[in-house]
Short mmCIF file of C-alpha atoms and ligand atoms in Angstrom, two decimals:
data_model
loop_
_atom_site.label_atom_id
_atom_site.label_comp_id
_atom_site.label_asym_id
_atom_site.label_seq_id
_atom_site.Cartn_x
_atom_site.Cartn_y
_atom_site.Cartn_z
CA MET B 15 -4.81 26.86 12.81
CA ALA B 16 -3.60 25.42 9.47
CA GLY B 17 -1.07 22.76 8.69
CA VAL B 18 -0.58 19.51 6.82
CA LEU B 19 -1.64 16.52 8.91
CA VAL B 20 -0.27 13.10 8.04
CA PHE B 21 -1.46 9.88 9.62
CA GLY B 22 0.82 6.91 10.09
CA ASP B 23 -0.26 3.29 10.20
CA ALA B 24 0.91 0.92 12.95
CA PRO B 25 -0.97 -2.39 12.97
CA ARG B 26 -0.05 -4.34 16.13
CA GLY B 27 2.14 -1.45 17.22
CA ARG B 28 4.54 -1.70 14.27
CA LEU B 29 4.97 1.29 12.00
CA THR B 30 4.60 0.38 8.32
CA ARG B 31 7.15 1.42 5.72
CA THR B 32 4.41 3.34 3.88
CA SER B 33 3.91 5.64 6.87
CA LEU B 34 7.29 7.33 6.41
CA GLU B 35 6.79 7.47 2.64
CA VAL B 36 3.52 9.36 3.08
CA ALA B 37 5.07 11.54 5.80
CA THR B 38 7.83 12.53 3.37
CA ALA B 39 5.24 13.50 0.73
CA ALA B 40 3.34 15.46 3.39
CA ARG B 41 6.53 17.28 4.39
CA GLY B 42 7.02 18.38 0.77
CA LEU B 43 3.45 19.69 0.64
CA ALA B 44 3.84 21.49 3.97
CA GLU B 45 7.03 23.19 2.73
CA SER B 46 5.36 24.27 -0.53
CA LEU B 47 2.33 25.59 1.34
CA GLY B 48 4.47 27.25 4.04
CA GLU B 49 2.53 25.41 6.74
CA PRO B 50 3.63 23.23 9.67
CA LEU B 51 3.64 19.45 9.40
CA VAL B 52 1.63 17.64 12.08
CA GLY B 53 1.23 13.88 12.59
CA GLY B 54 -1.44 11.50 13.83
CA LEU B 55 -1.26 7.86 14.86
CA ILE B 56 -4.08 5.64 16.10
CA GLY B 57 -3.60 2.18 17.60
CA SER B 58 -2.80 0.11 20.62
CA GLY B 59 0.69 0.17 22.21
CA ILE B 60 1.99 2.62 19.60
CA GLU B 61 4.44 4.75 21.55
CA GLY B 62 7.49 3.17 19.87
CA ALA B 63 5.88 3.48 16.45
CA ALA B 64 4.99 7.13 17.14
CA THR B 65 8.59 7.93 18.11
CA GLU B 66 9.71 6.30 14.85
CA LEU B 67 7.16 8.30 12.87
CA LEU B 68 8.61 11.57 14.21
CA ALA B 69 11.40 10.98 11.67
CA GLY B 70 8.80 12.14 9.15
CA GLY B 71 9.66 15.68 10.28
CA MET B 72 6.44 16.70 12.06
CA THR B 73 6.55 19.33 14.80
CA ARG B 74 3.71 17.68 16.78
CA LEU B 75 2.40 14.16 16.59
CA PHE B 76 -0.96 13.31 18.16
CA THR B 77 -1.34 9.73 19.38
CA VAL B 78 -4.64 8.05 20.20
CA ASP B 79 -3.45 4.96 22.00
CA ASP B 80 -5.91 2.50 23.51
CA GLY B 81 -6.62 -1.25 23.53
CA ARG B 82 -9.91 -0.67 21.72
CA TYR B 83 -8.10 0.15 18.46
CA GLU B 84 -6.84 -3.42 18.12
CA PRO B 85 -8.43 -5.32 16.47
CA TYR B 86 -9.51 -2.70 13.99
CA VAL B 87 -13.11 -1.45 14.06
CA GLY B 88 -13.98 1.31 11.58
CA GLU B 89 -16.24 3.37 13.87
CA GLU B 90 -13.52 3.71 16.52
CA TYR B 91 -10.99 4.90 13.94
CA VAL B 92 -13.42 7.48 12.52
CA ALA B 93 -13.97 8.88 16.04
CA ALA B 94 -10.23 8.91 16.78
CA GLY B 95 -9.39 10.45 13.38
CA GLU B 96 -11.97 13.15 13.96
CA ALA B 97 -10.45 13.95 17.37
CA VAL B 98 -7.01 14.39 15.77
CA VAL B 99 -8.34 16.58 12.95
CA ARG B 100 -10.28 18.76 15.41
CA ALA B 101 -7.16 19.12 17.59
CA CYS B 102 -5.13 20.72 14.79
CA SER B 103 -7.62 21.95 12.12
CA PRO B 104 -5.33 21.16 9.18
CA SER B 105 -5.76 22.45 5.63
CA VAL B 106 -4.63 19.08 4.21
CA ALA B 107 -4.89 15.57 5.73
CA LEU B 108 -3.04 12.59 4.23
CA PHE B 109 -3.29 8.88 5.03
CA PRO B 110 -1.51 5.75 3.77
CA HIS B 111 -3.87 3.87 1.42
CA THR B 112 -4.55 0.57 3.19
CA LEU B 113 -7.43 -1.88 3.45
CA ASN B 114 -8.48 -0.17 6.70
CA THR B 115 -8.16 3.44 5.51
CA ARG B 116 -10.21 2.47 2.44
CA GLU B 117 -13.04 1.94 4.90
CA TRP B 118 -12.68 4.55 7.63
CA VAL B 119 -11.20 7.58 5.83
CA PRO B 120 -14.15 8.10 3.41
CA ARG B 121 -16.43 7.95 6.45
CA LEU B 122 -14.28 10.54 8.20
CA ALA B 123 -14.44 12.78 5.10
CA ALA B 124 -18.23 12.48 5.11
CA ARG B 125 -18.35 13.34 8.80
CA LEU B 126 -16.13 16.40 8.24
CA GLN B 127 -18.20 17.28 5.16
CA THR B 128 -15.15 17.53 2.96
CA GLY B 129 -13.79 15.77 -0.12
CA LEU B 130 -11.30 12.94 -0.46
CA THR B 131 -9.11 11.56 -3.26
CA THR B 132 -8.16 7.92 -2.68
CA ASP B 133 -5.07 6.00 -3.79
CA CYS B 134 -3.01 8.98 -5.02
CA THR B 135 0.43 8.46 -6.47
CA ARG B 136 1.55 12.11 -6.70
CA LEU B 137 0.93 15.27 -4.71
CA SER B 138 1.80 18.82 -5.64
CA VAL B 139 0.71 22.36 -4.90
CA GLU B 140 -0.93 24.92 -7.18
CA GLY B 141 -1.54 28.27 -5.53
CA SER B 142 -2.78 27.38 -2.08
CA ARG B 143 -4.37 24.05 -3.07
CA ALA B 144 -3.05 20.52 -3.05
CA VAL B 145 -3.25 18.77 -6.43
CA MET B 146 -3.74 15.03 -6.07
CA THR B 147 -2.87 12.72 -8.97
CA LYS B 148 -4.03 9.13 -9.34
CA PRO B 149 -4.13 6.54 -12.13
CA VAL B 150 -7.60 5.81 -13.48
CA TYR B 151 -9.02 3.51 -16.20
CA GLY B 152 -6.76 0.67 -15.16
CA GLY B 153 -3.70 2.90 -15.04
CA SER B 154 -3.95 4.12 -18.64
CA VAL B 155 -4.74 7.73 -17.64
CA LEU B 156 -3.42 9.96 -14.84
CA ALA B 157 -6.14 12.19 -13.41
CA GLU B 158 -5.56 15.30 -11.29
CA TYR B 159 -7.97 16.28 -8.54
CA VAL B 160 -8.41 19.20 -6.16
CA VAL B 161 -10.63 18.83 -3.13
CA HIS B 162 -13.19 21.49 -2.25
CA GLY B 163 -13.64 21.56 1.49
CA THR B 164 -11.35 21.54 4.49
CA PRO B 165 -9.27 19.61 5.15
CA GLN B 166 -8.33 18.54 1.62
CA MET B 167 -8.04 14.79 2.17
CA ALA B 168 -6.15 12.09 0.27
CA THR B 169 -4.97 8.53 0.77
CA VAL B 170 -1.58 7.78 -0.77
CA ARG B 171 -0.57 4.53 -2.48
CA ALA B 172 2.18 2.43 -0.88
CA GLY B 173 5.48 2.66 -2.72
CA SER B 174 4.48 5.72 -4.76
CA GLN B 175 6.68 8.00 -2.62
CA THR B 176 10.25 7.67 -1.39
CA ALA B 177 10.82 7.89 2.35
CA THR B 178 13.54 10.34 3.39
CA PRO B 179 13.56 10.41 7.19
CA THR B 180 14.85 13.46 9.07
CA ALA B 181 16.31 13.85 12.56
CA PRO B 182 13.20 13.73 14.78
CA ALA B 183 12.60 17.05 16.52
CA GLY B 184 8.87 17.04 17.18
CA ARG B 185 6.93 16.10 20.31
CA LEU B 186 4.25 13.52 21.03
CA GLU B 187 0.88 14.65 22.38
CA ARG B 188 -1.56 12.07 23.65
CA LEU B 189 -5.24 12.57 22.83
CA GLU B 190 -8.30 10.81 24.19
CA ALA B 191 -11.03 10.17 21.63
CA PRO B 192 -14.67 9.61 22.58
CA ARG B 193 -15.73 5.97 22.49
CA ALA B 194 -17.73 5.34 19.31
CA PRO B 195 -21.18 3.77 19.61
CA SER B 196 -20.14 0.68 17.65
CA ARG B 197 -22.53 -1.61 15.84
CA VAL B 198 -19.69 -4.08 15.26
CA THR B 199 -18.12 -6.56 17.67
CA VAL B 200 -15.06 -8.51 16.53
CA LEU B 201 -15.56 -12.08 17.71
CA GLU B 202 -12.40 -13.67 16.38
CA GLU B 203 -9.47 -12.90 14.10
CA VAL B 204 -8.26 -15.64 11.78
CA ALA B 205 -4.85 -15.04 10.24
CA GLU B 206 -4.74 -15.75 6.51
CA ALA B 207 -2.21 -18.38 5.52
CA SER B 208 0.45 -16.27 3.80
CA GLY B 209 3.62 -18.29 4.08
CA SER B 210 6.69 -17.09 5.88
CA GLY B 211 7.81 -14.40 3.41
CA PRO B 212 7.21 -10.65 3.62
CA ARG B 213 3.75 -9.14 3.13
CA LEU B 214 2.91 -8.56 -0.53
CA LYS B 215 2.13 -4.88 -0.01
CA ASP B 216 5.43 -4.02 1.72
CA ALA B 217 7.71 -6.49 -0.09
CA ARG B 218 10.81 -5.20 -1.86
CA VAL B 219 10.76 -8.28 -4.09
CA VAL B 220 7.60 -9.88 -5.49
CA VAL B 221 7.60 -13.05 -7.56
CA ALA B 222 4.21 -13.46 -9.23
CA GLY B 223 2.82 -16.27 -11.30
CA GLY B 224 0.10 -16.53 -13.91
CA LEU B 225 -1.74 -19.32 -15.68
CA GLY B 226 1.37 -20.03 -17.76
CA VAL B 227 3.12 -21.48 -14.69
CA GLY B 228 0.65 -24.37 -14.48
CA ARG B 229 -0.77 -25.60 -11.22
CA GLU B 230 1.61 -28.56 -10.93
CA HIS B 231 4.62 -26.26 -11.32
CA TRP B 232 3.40 -23.49 -8.99
CA HIS B 233 6.15 -24.42 -6.54
CA LEU B 234 8.57 -22.70 -8.96
CA VAL B 235 7.02 -19.32 -8.06
CA GLU B 236 7.30 -20.10 -4.35
CA ASP B 237 10.85 -21.44 -4.68
CA LEU B 238 12.02 -18.32 -6.52
CA ALA B 239 10.27 -16.01 -4.03
CA ALA B 240 11.96 -17.87 -1.15
CA ALA B 241 15.37 -17.72 -2.87
CA LEU B 242 15.03 -13.95 -3.40
CA GLY B 243 13.49 -13.27 0.03
CA GLY B 244 10.34 -12.00 -1.67
CA ALA B 245 6.58 -12.29 -1.45
CA VAL B 246 4.44 -14.43 -3.73
CA GLY B 247 1.84 -12.79 -5.97
CA ALA B 248 -0.57 -14.11 -8.57
CA THR B 249 -2.91 -13.03 -11.34
CA ARG B 250 -6.63 -13.07 -10.85
CA ALA B 251 -6.90 -16.00 -13.25
CA VAL B 252 -4.78 -18.00 -10.79
CA THR B 253 -6.63 -16.93 -7.64
CA ASP B 254 -9.99 -17.53 -9.34
CA LEU B 255 -8.90 -21.11 -9.92
CA GLY B 256 -7.99 -21.41 -6.23
CA TRP B 257 -4.31 -22.22 -6.77
CA VAL B 258 -3.53 -19.63 -4.07
CA PRO B 259 -5.75 -17.52 -1.76
CA SER B 260 -7.25 -14.32 -3.19
CA ALA B 261 -5.00 -12.24 -0.88
CA TYR B 262 -2.18 -13.02 -3.34
CA GLN B 263 -3.91 -11.29 -6.25
CA VAL B 264 -2.02 -8.37 -7.76
CA GLY B 265 -3.81 -5.83 -9.90
CA LEU B 266 -6.72 -3.50 -10.31
CA THR B 267 -9.05 -5.51 -8.10
CA GLY B 268 -6.26 -6.99 -5.99
CA THR B 269 -3.22 -5.47 -4.30
CA SER B 270 -1.15 -2.70 -5.87
CA VAL B 271 2.51 -3.42 -5.23
CA ALA B 272 5.62 -1.24 -5.44
CA PRO B 273 8.64 -3.52 -5.04
CA ASP B 274 12.16 -2.81 -6.24
CA LEU B 275 11.92 -6.06 -8.24
CA TYR B 276 8.80 -7.68 -9.72
CA VAL B 277 9.26 -11.03 -11.44
CA ALA B 278 6.27 -11.98 -13.61
CA ILE B 279 6.23 -15.65 -14.59
CA GLY B 280 3.72 -16.93 -17.16
CA ILE B 281 1.70 -13.71 -16.94
CA SER B 282 0.25 -12.21 -20.12
CA GLY B 283 0.14 -8.63 -18.79
CA ALA B 284 -3.56 -7.82 -19.01
CA VAL B 285 -4.32 -4.16 -18.33
CA GLN B 286 -6.02 -5.08 -15.03
CA HIS B 287 -2.86 -6.84 -13.85
CA ILE B 288 -0.55 -4.04 -15.06
CA ALA B 289 -2.63 -1.54 -13.05
CA GLY B 290 -1.25 -3.10 -9.88
CA ILE B 291 2.43 -3.01 -10.82
CA THR B 292 2.94 0.46 -12.33
CA ALA B 293 4.93 1.52 -9.24
CA ALA B 294 7.32 -1.47 -9.44
CA ARG B 295 10.85 -0.26 -10.11
CA THR B 296 12.24 -3.15 -12.16
CA ILE B 297 10.03 -5.73 -13.87
CA VAL B 298 11.43 -9.01 -15.14
CA ALA B 299 9.09 -11.10 -17.31
CA ILE B 300 9.34 -14.76 -18.21
CA ASN B 301 6.91 -15.78 -20.94
CA LYS B 302 7.02 -18.14 -23.89
CA ASP B 303 5.10 -15.69 -26.10
CA ALA B 304 7.41 -12.93 -27.35
CA GLN B 305 4.33 -10.80 -28.15
CA ALA B 306 2.94 -10.97 -24.58
CA ASN B 307 1.95 -7.53 -23.33
CA ILE B 308 3.97 -7.95 -20.12
CA PHE B 309 7.13 -7.38 -22.18
CA THR B 310 6.02 -3.79 -22.89
CA MET B 311 6.39 -3.15 -19.15
CA ALA B 312 9.44 -5.30 -18.48
CA ARG B 313 12.98 -3.99 -18.18
CA TYR B 314 14.35 -7.51 -18.65
CA GLY B 315 12.63 -10.36 -20.40
CA ALA B 316 13.26 -14.06 -20.92
CA ILE B 317 11.30 -15.60 -23.78
CA GLY B 318 10.79 -19.29 -23.21
CA ASP B 319 9.26 -21.97 -21.07
CA ALA B 320 9.09 -21.04 -17.38
CA GLN B 321 9.58 -24.69 -16.49
CA ALA B 322 13.06 -24.53 -18.02
CA ILE B 323 14.01 -20.93 -17.20
CA VAL B 324 13.07 -20.75 -13.51
CA PRO B 325 14.91 -23.95 -12.41
CA ALA B 326 17.98 -22.83 -14.39
CA PHE B 327 17.85 -19.42 -12.72
CA LEU B 328 17.47 -21.02 -9.26
CA GLU B 329 20.45 -23.26 -9.97
CA ARG B 330 22.57 -20.27 -11.04
CA LEU B 331 21.57 -18.38 -7.87
CA LYS B 332 22.68 -21.38 -5.81
CA GLN B 333 26.04 -21.48 -7.61
CA LEU B 334 26.60 -17.74 -7.13
CA ARG B 335 25.87 -18.01 -3.42
CA SER B 336 27.99 -21.07 -2.69
C1 LIG V 3 -13.08 -6.21 -13.97
C2 LIG V 3 -11.85 -7.06 -14.05
C3 LIG V 3 -10.90 -6.94 -13.05
C4 LIG V 3 -9.73 -7.70 -13.12
N1 LIG V 3 -8.78 -7.56 -12.13
C5 LIG V 3 -7.63 -8.25 -12.24
C6 LIG V 3 -6.59 -8.09 -11.28
O1 LIG V 3 -6.71 -7.32 -10.31
N2 LIG V 3 -5.45 -8.78 -11.44
C7 LIG V 3 -5.25 -9.65 -12.50
O2 LIG V 3 -4.18 -10.26 -12.58
N3 LIG V 3 -6.22 -9.84 -13.41
C8 LIG V 3 -7.41 -9.18 -13.30
N4 LIG V 3 -8.38 -9.40 -14.22
C9 LIG V 3 -8.19 -10.50 -15.20
C10 LIG V 3 -7.32 -10.09 -16.37
O3 LIG V 3 -8.12 -9.47 -17.37
C11 LIG V 3 -6.64 -11.33 -17.02
O4 LIG V 3 -7.64 -12.24 -17.37
C12 LIG V 3 -5.65 -12.02 -16.10
O5 LIG V 3 -4.76 -11.12 -15.55
C13 LIG V 3 -4.86 -13.04 -16.95
O6 LIG V 3 -4.09 -13.82 -16.08
P1 LIG V 3 -2.80 -14.59 -16.61
O7 LIG V 3 -1.81 -13.63 -17.15
O8 LIG V 3 -2.39 -15.50 -15.49
O9 LIG V 3 -3.40 -15.55 -17.74
P2 LIG V 3 -3.30 -15.49 -19.32
O10 LIG V 3 -3.78 -14.19 -19.83
O11 LIG V 3 -3.96 -16.72 -19.81
O12 LIG V 3 -1.74 -15.55 -19.64
C14 LIG V 3 -0.93 -16.67 -19.43
C15 LIG V 3 0.43 -16.35 -20.02
O13 LIG V 3 1.31 -17.41 -19.75
C16 LIG V 3 2.14 -17.61 -20.87
N5 LIG V 3 2.60 -19.01 -20.82
C17 LIG V 3 1.89 -20.13 -21.04
N6 LIG V 3 2.64 -21.22 -20.81
C18 LIG V 3 3.87 -20.76 -20.43
C19 LIG V 3 5.08 -21.40 -20.07
N7 LIG V 3 5.19 -22.74 -20.02
N8 LIG V 3 6.14 -20.62 -19.75
C20 LIG V 3 6.08 -19.25 -19.82
N9 LIG V 3 4.93 -18.60 -20.15
C21 LIG V 3 3.84 -19.34 -20.44
C22 LIG V 3 1.26 -17.32 -22.07
O14 LIG V 3 2.05 -16.95 -23.19
C23 LIG V 3 0.41 -16.15 -21.53
O15 LIG V 3 1.00 -14.92 -21.86
C24 LIG V 3 -9.55 -8.64 -14.18
C25 LIG V 3 -10.52 -8.75 -15.18
C26 LIG V 3 -11.65 -7.97 -15.12
C27 LIG V 3 -12.68 -8.09 -16.20
#
């Protein structure tokens, strides 16, 4: 049996926005290859999320639903992923690129003795093979890969695809996966303090600050994020200094974001930072140095002191809304 298999992601039973984006990309591949689209979802209490994921257009969606998948343990996901792959023997298998899939999907590829391209931003078909494109060297080069082995596996970057849901017509099929002999026991989960805004990865608006904001004025970044209903991000220089937790870091060694709007305040635009925002749709930069590299990426720029510009902008927002 062949087909394109796409996995969704439903932490705590809630389907992520990226799942339908990746499903849409998978549907395009399946159409080009002339193969059926099949889905997979692993988690605990995921029936609602699975029904939602059917809008991706798959004919069958395998669910592996059990309490042991929450909290996440890599070994269990590898065993469940293997069960789904063996149930449908796909030619291509796609996954959203997340912190968890970064761990368990390479292990699954090794177990299936096939290849994997991680963090792809574009997928296409040449002949009967999937071509997987991803930015390398800090985003300065786009590299194309083909995978030798079956299934051809790839993880897909959040925000790199546009979700276009269809009327769900497929059916759910529940699978049991063998229990993995785990060497890991989760003793406790401690939620990271992340404020009340949306998660950085899924946010449609991100307001990020760099060293130019200054520690004592950091509240300006948070105030603007709150006013725009966005998430707060930061450069590595800021997280290294401990102004905010490292989970806020955007960039090559932090989170890659893909919001509709990215506001960069007091950020120089180092190549490692830019690598994390290439999928942002509109970038607005505020920087007092007109030569700052961030302006080469920005659609709109304000040259000047953030301490003057951000409060003025907040004031104007307040006026417009009152
Ligand atoms: C291997 C490696 C991985 C890395 N990974 C990452 C990563 O993932 N993410 C990341 O961000 N960085 C990363 N870095 C660090 C990166 O190279 C830069 O050092 C960092 O991004 C710079 O942060 P910044 O823009 O806050 O600071 P700076 O480069 O110091 O820039 C501060 C900016 O603020 C402006 N400014 C100053 N005062 C004001 C003011 N009052 N109003 C307005 N503007 C003002 C200045 O003109 C300047 O442009 C990495 C580096 C290495 C070597």
